[in-house]
Coordinates of C-alpha atoms in Angstrom, one line a residue:
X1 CA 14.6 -4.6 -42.0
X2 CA 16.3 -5.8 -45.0
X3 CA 18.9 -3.3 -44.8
X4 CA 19.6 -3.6 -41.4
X5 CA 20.2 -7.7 -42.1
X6 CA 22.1 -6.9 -45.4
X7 CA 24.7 -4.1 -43.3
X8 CA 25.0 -6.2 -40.6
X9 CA 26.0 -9.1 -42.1
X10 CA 28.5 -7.5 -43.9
X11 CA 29.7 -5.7 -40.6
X12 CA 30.2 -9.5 -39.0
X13 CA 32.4 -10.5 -41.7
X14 CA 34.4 -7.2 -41.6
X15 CA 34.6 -7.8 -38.0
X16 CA 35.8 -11.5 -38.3
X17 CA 38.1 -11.1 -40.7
X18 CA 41.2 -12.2 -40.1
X19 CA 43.7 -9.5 -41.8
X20 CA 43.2 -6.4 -40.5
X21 CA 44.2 -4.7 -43.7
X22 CA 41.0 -5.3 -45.2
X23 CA 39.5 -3.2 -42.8
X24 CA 41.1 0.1 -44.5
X25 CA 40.3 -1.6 -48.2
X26 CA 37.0 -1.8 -47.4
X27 CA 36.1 1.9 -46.0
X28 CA 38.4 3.3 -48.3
X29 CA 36.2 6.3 -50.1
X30 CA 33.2 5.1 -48.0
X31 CA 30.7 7.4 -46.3
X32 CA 31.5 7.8 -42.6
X33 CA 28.1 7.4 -41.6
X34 CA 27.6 4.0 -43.3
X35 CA 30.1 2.5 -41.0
X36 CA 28.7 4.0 -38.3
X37 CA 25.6 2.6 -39.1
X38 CA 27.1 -0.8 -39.8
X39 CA 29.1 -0.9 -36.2
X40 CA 25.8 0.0 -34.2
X41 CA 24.3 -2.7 -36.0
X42 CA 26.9 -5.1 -34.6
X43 CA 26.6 -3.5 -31.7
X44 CA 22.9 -4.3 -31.3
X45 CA 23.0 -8.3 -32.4
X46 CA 25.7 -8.8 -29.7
X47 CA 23.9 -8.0 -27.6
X48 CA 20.8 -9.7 -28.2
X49 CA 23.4 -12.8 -28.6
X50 CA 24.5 -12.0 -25.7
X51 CA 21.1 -11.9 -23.4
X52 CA 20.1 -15.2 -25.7
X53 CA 22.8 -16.4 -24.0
X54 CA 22.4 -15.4 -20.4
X55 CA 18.5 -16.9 -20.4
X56 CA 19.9 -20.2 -21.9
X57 CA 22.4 -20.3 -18.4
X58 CA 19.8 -19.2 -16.3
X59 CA 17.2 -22.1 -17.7
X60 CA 20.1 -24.3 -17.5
X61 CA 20.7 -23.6 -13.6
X62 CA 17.1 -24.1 -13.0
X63 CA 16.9 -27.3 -11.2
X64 CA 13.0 -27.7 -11.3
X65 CA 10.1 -26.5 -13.3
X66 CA 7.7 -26.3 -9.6
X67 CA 10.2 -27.3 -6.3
X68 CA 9.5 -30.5 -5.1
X69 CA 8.2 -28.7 -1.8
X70 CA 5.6 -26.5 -4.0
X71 CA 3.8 -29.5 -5.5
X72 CA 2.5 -30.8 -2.2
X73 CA 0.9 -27.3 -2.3
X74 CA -2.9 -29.0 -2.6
X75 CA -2.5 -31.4 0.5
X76 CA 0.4 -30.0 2.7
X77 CA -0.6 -25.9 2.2
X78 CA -1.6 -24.1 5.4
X79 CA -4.8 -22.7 3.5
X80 CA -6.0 -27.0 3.8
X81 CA -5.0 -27.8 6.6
X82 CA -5.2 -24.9 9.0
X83 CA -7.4 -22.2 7.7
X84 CA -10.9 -25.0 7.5
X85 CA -9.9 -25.5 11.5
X86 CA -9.6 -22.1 12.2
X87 CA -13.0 -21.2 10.7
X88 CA -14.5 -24.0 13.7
X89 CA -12.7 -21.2 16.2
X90 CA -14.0 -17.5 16.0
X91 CA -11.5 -16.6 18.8
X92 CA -8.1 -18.6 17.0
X93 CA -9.8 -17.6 13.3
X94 CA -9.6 -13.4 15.2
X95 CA -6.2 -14.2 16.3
X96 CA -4.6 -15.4 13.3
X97 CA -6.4 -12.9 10.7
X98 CA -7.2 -10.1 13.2
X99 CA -10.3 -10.3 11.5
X100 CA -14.2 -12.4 12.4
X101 CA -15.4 -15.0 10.3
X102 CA -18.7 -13.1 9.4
X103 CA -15.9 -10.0 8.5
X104 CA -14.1 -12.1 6.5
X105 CA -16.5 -13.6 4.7
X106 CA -18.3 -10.2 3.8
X107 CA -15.3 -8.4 2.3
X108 CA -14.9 -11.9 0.9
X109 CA -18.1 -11.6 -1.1
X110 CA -17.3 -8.1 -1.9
X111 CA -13.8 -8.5 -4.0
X112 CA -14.2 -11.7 -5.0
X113 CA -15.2 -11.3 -8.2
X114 CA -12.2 -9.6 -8.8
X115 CA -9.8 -11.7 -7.6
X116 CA -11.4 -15.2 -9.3
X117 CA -9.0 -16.5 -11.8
X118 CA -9.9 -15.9 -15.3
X119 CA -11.8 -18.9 -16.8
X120 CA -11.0 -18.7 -20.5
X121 CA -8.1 -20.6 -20.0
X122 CA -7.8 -23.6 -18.2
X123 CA -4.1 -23.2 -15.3
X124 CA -3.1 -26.2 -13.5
X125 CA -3.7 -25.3 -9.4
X126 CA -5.0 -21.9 -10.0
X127 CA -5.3 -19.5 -6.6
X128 CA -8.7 -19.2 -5.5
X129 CA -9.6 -15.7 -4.1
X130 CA -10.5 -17.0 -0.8
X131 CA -6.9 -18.4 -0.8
X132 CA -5.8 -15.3 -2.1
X133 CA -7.6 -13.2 0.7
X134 CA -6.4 -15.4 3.5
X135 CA -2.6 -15.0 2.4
X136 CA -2.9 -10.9 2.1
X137 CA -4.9 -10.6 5.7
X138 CA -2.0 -13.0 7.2
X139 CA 0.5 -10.7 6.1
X140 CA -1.2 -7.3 7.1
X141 CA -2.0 -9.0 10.2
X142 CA 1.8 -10.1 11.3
X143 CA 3.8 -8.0 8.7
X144 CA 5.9 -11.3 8.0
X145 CA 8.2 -11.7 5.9
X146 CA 7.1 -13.3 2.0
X147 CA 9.6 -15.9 2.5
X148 CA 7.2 -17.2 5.6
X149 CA 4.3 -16.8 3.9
X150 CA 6.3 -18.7 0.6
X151 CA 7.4 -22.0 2.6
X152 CA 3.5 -21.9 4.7
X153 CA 1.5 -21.9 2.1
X154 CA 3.5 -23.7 -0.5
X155 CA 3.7 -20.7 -3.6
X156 CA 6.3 -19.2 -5.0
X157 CA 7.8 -16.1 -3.4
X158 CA 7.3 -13.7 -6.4
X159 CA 3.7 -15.2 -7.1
X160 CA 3.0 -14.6 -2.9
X161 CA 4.4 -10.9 -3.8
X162 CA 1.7 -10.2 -6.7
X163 CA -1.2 -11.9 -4.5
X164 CA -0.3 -9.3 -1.7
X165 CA -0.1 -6.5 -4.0
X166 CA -3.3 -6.9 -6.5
X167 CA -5.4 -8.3 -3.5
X168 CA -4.3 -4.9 -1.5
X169 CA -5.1 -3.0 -4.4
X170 CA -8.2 -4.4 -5.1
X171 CA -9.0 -4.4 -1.4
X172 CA -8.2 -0.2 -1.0
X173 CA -10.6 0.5 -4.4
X174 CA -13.7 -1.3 -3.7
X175 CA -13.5 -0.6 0.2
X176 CA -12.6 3.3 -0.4
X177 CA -16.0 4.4 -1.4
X178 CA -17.8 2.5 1.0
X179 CA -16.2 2.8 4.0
X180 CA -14.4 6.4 4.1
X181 CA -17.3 7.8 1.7
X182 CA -18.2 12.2 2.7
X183 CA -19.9 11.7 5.5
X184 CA -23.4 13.5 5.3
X185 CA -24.5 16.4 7.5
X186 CA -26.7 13.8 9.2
X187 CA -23.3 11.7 9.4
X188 CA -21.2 14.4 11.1
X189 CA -23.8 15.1 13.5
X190 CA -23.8 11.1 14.3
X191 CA -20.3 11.2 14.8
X192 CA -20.8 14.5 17.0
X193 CA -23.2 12.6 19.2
X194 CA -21.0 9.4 19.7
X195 CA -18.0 12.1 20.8
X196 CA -20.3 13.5 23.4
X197 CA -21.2 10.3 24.6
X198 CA -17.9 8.3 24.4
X199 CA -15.4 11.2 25.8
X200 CA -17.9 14.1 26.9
X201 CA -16.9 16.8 24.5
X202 CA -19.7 18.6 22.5
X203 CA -19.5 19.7 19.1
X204 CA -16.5 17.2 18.2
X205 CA -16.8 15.6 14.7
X206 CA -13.3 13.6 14.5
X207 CA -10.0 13.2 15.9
X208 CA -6.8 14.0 14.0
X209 CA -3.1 12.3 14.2
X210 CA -0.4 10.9 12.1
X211 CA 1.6 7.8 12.3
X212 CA 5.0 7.0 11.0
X213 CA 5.3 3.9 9.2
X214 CA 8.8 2.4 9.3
X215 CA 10.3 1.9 5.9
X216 CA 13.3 1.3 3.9
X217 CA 14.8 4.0 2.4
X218 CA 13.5 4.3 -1.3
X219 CA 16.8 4.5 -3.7
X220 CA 18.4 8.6 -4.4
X221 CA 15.5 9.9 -1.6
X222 CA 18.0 11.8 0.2
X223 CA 16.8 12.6 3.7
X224 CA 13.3 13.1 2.2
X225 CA 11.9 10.5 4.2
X226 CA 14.0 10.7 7.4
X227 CA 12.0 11.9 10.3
X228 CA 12.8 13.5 13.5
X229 CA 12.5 9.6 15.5
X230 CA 15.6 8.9 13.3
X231 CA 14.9 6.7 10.9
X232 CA 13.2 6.6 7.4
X233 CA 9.3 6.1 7.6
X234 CA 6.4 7.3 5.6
X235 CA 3.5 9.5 7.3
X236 CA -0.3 8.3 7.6
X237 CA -2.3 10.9 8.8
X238 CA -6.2 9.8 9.5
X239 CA -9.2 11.5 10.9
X240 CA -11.2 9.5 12.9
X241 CA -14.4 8.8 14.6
X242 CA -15.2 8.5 17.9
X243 CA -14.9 4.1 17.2
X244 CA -11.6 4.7 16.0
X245 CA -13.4 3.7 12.4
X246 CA -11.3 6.3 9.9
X247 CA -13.3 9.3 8.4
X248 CA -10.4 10.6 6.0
X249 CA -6.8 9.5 5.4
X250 CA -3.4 10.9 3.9
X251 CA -0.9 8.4 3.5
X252 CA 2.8 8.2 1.6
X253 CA 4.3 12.0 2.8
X254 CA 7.5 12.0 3.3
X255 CA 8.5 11.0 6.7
X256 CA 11.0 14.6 7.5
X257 CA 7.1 16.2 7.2
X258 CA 5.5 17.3 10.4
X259 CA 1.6 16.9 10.8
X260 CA 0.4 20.7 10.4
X261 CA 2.0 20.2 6.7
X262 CA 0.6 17.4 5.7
X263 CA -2.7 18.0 7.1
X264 CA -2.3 21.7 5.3
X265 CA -1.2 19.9 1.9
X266 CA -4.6 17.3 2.0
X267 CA -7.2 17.3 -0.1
X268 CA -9.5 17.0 2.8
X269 CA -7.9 20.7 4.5
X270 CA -8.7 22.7 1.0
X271 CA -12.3 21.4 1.7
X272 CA -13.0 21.7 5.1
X273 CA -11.3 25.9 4.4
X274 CA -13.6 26.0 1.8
X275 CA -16.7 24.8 3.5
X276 CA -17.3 21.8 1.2
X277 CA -17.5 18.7 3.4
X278 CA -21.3 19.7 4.7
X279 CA -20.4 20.1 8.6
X280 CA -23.1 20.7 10.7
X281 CA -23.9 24.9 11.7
X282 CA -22.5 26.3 14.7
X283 CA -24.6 25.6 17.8
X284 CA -24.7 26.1 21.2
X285 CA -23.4 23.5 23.7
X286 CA -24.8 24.3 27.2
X287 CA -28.2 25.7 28.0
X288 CA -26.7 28.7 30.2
X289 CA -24.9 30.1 27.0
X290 CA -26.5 30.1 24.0
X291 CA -23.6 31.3 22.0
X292 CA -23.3 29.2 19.1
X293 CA -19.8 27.0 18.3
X294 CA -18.6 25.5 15.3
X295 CA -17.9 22.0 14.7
X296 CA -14.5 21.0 15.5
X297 CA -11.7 18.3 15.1
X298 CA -9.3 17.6 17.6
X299 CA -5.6 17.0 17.7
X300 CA -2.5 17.6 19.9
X301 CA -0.1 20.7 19.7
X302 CA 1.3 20.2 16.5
X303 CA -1.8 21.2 14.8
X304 CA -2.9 25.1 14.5
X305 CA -6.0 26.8 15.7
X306 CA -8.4 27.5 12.8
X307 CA -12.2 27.5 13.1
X308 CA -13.0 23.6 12.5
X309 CA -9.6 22.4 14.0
X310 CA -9.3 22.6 18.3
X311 CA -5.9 21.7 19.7
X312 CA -4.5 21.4 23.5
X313 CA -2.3 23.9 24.8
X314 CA 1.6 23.8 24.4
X315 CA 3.5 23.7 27.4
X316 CA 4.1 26.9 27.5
X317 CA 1.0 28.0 27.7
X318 CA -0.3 25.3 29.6
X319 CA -0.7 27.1 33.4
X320 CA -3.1 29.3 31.9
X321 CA -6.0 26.6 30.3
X322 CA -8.7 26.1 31.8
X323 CA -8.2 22.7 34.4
X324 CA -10.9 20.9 32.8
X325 CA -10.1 21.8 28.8
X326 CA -7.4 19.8 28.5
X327 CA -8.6 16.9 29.7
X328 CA -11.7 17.3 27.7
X329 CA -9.4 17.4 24.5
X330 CA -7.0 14.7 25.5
X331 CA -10.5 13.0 26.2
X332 CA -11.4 12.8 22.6
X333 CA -7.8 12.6 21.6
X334 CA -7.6 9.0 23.0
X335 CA -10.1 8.4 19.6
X336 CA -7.2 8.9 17.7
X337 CA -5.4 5.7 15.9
X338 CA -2.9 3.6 17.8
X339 CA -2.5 0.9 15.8
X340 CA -3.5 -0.8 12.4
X341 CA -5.4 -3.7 13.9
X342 CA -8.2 -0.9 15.4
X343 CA -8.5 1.5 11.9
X344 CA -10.9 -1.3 10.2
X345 CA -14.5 -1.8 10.1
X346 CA -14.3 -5.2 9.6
X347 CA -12.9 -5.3 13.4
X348 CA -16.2 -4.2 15.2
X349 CA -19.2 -6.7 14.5

């Protein structure tokens, strides 16, 4: 450190002085590398003078330390004087959150813990997690923009930004292995009975589709995430049950992917080929024929045959099915997701 302060110095003066003779006196019979090292020394301090500078301009432009409109944030803030109303009305509390109050206040009790500011230091106005719960659920609920969410609830855009993302994150991780756990044998054979009862097909144990999520094209992607709709979206692909509650998921491929792929490249494919996942045996499904059937899952054409995976026939091939197959299939294909607001536990009391 000492030498870097000593050269330096003495590469400022060389580089302020004002005759430029003395430049060639003073690197006369001198080691190349030393004034190499000297000039990337000046290099470096200008430009730490330089962004000392830049953060002094950018303090000086700021106007307020909190906006005028952020401080009324404890009397003027949607979260106190809307969301204690909306609690009085189950059916305006579901509309607005897309969500029950006996929901909300079990997944409430669930991550709380880990969204409860830290109390070893004391923060002026600190975000509760309830707070911090109602502004993520608002957000996945309308997909609004962080600017409305800024101005209603009286925080700071980037500070709205890092509630959404921790609260999702802590949301996805607590919820993951509760909620879309391995089902059991005893579990598959549950869903296999709410199939039959629900849409009339036997031996179904989920219903497979993918959904393209609209996005904005990530930076140097290329067409990687262009699909064949024409535009740029990322691929969820979910199993599901026959309550449209989700059994398995696979979520960021790249939206140019088609389903068969993805489902091929998932985690949950390599176990159900290799006969991990504990699905029921093979057993018969009407009393006149005995001939024992596996277990299946059902999706549209753009899946393949295999022995767990049933699909309806193309169009080609469509005079020659059976009248009533199809309709079974497409039947139990109406289990698959729509939409976001039916995917959720926390939507079915």
């Amino acid at each position: 450190m000492t030498r870097f302060t000593r050269e330096s110095t003495r590469a400022f003066q060389i580089l302020l002085h004002p005759d430029t003779a003395f430049y060639a006196r003073f690197y006369a019979g001198r080691d190349p590398a030393s004034y190499k090292h000297e000039l990337g020394c000046v290099v470096v301090l200008l430009w730490l003078a330089y962004r000392r500078w830049k953060n002094r301009k950018r303090r000086e432009r700021r106007r307020f330390n909190v906006h005028p409109i952020l401080r009324d944030r404890m009397t003027h803030s949607m979260f106190i004087t809307l969301y204690p109303k909306l609690r009085e009305h189950g059916e305006k509390f579901f509309n607005y959150f897309r969500m029950s109050v006996t929901s909300f206040d079990e997944l409430l009790e669930i991550i709380q813990e880990d969204l409860t500011p830290c109390q070893n230091y004391v923060v002026r106005d600190t975000v509760s997690a309830e707070e911090k719960l109602v502004i993520t659920l608002r957000y996945l609920a309308t997909g609004c923009y962080f600017a409305d969410l800024h101005y209603a609830y009286r925080l700071g855009k980037s500070t709205v930004i890092e509630i959404v993302q921790k609260t999702c994150y802590v949301i996805w991780h607590k919820l993951k292995n509760i909620l879309m756990k391995v089902p059991t044998k005893a579990e598959w054979e549950e869903i296999s009975k709410q199939f039959q009862k629900y849409t009339n097909f036997p031996n179904c144990i989920g219903a497979i589709d993918g959904k393209h999520i609209r996005i904005i094209k990530p930076n140097d992607s290329g067409s990687l995430f262009y699909n064949y709709k024409s535009y740029f979206s990322t691929v969820l692909l979910a199993v599901c049950d026959a309550n449209y509650c989700f059994i398995a998921v696979n979520i960021g491929a790249y939206g140019k992917s088609n389903d068969s792929t993805i489902f091929q490249d998932s985690v949950f494919y390599k176990k159900l080929v290799e006969k991990t996942l504990d699905i029921p045996d093979p057993k018969s499904i009407s009393q006149t024929d005995i001939t024992p059937l596996p277990h299946v899952i059902v999706g549209d054409e753009a899946f393949s045959l295999s022995e767990h995976i049933m699909r309806t026939y193309c169009v080609l091939d469509a005079a020659m099915a059976p009248e009533y197959l199809d309709s079974r299939v497409a039947r139990a294909l109406n289990a698959r997701v729509e939409s976001p607001a039916h995917c959720t536990r926390f939507t079915r009391e």
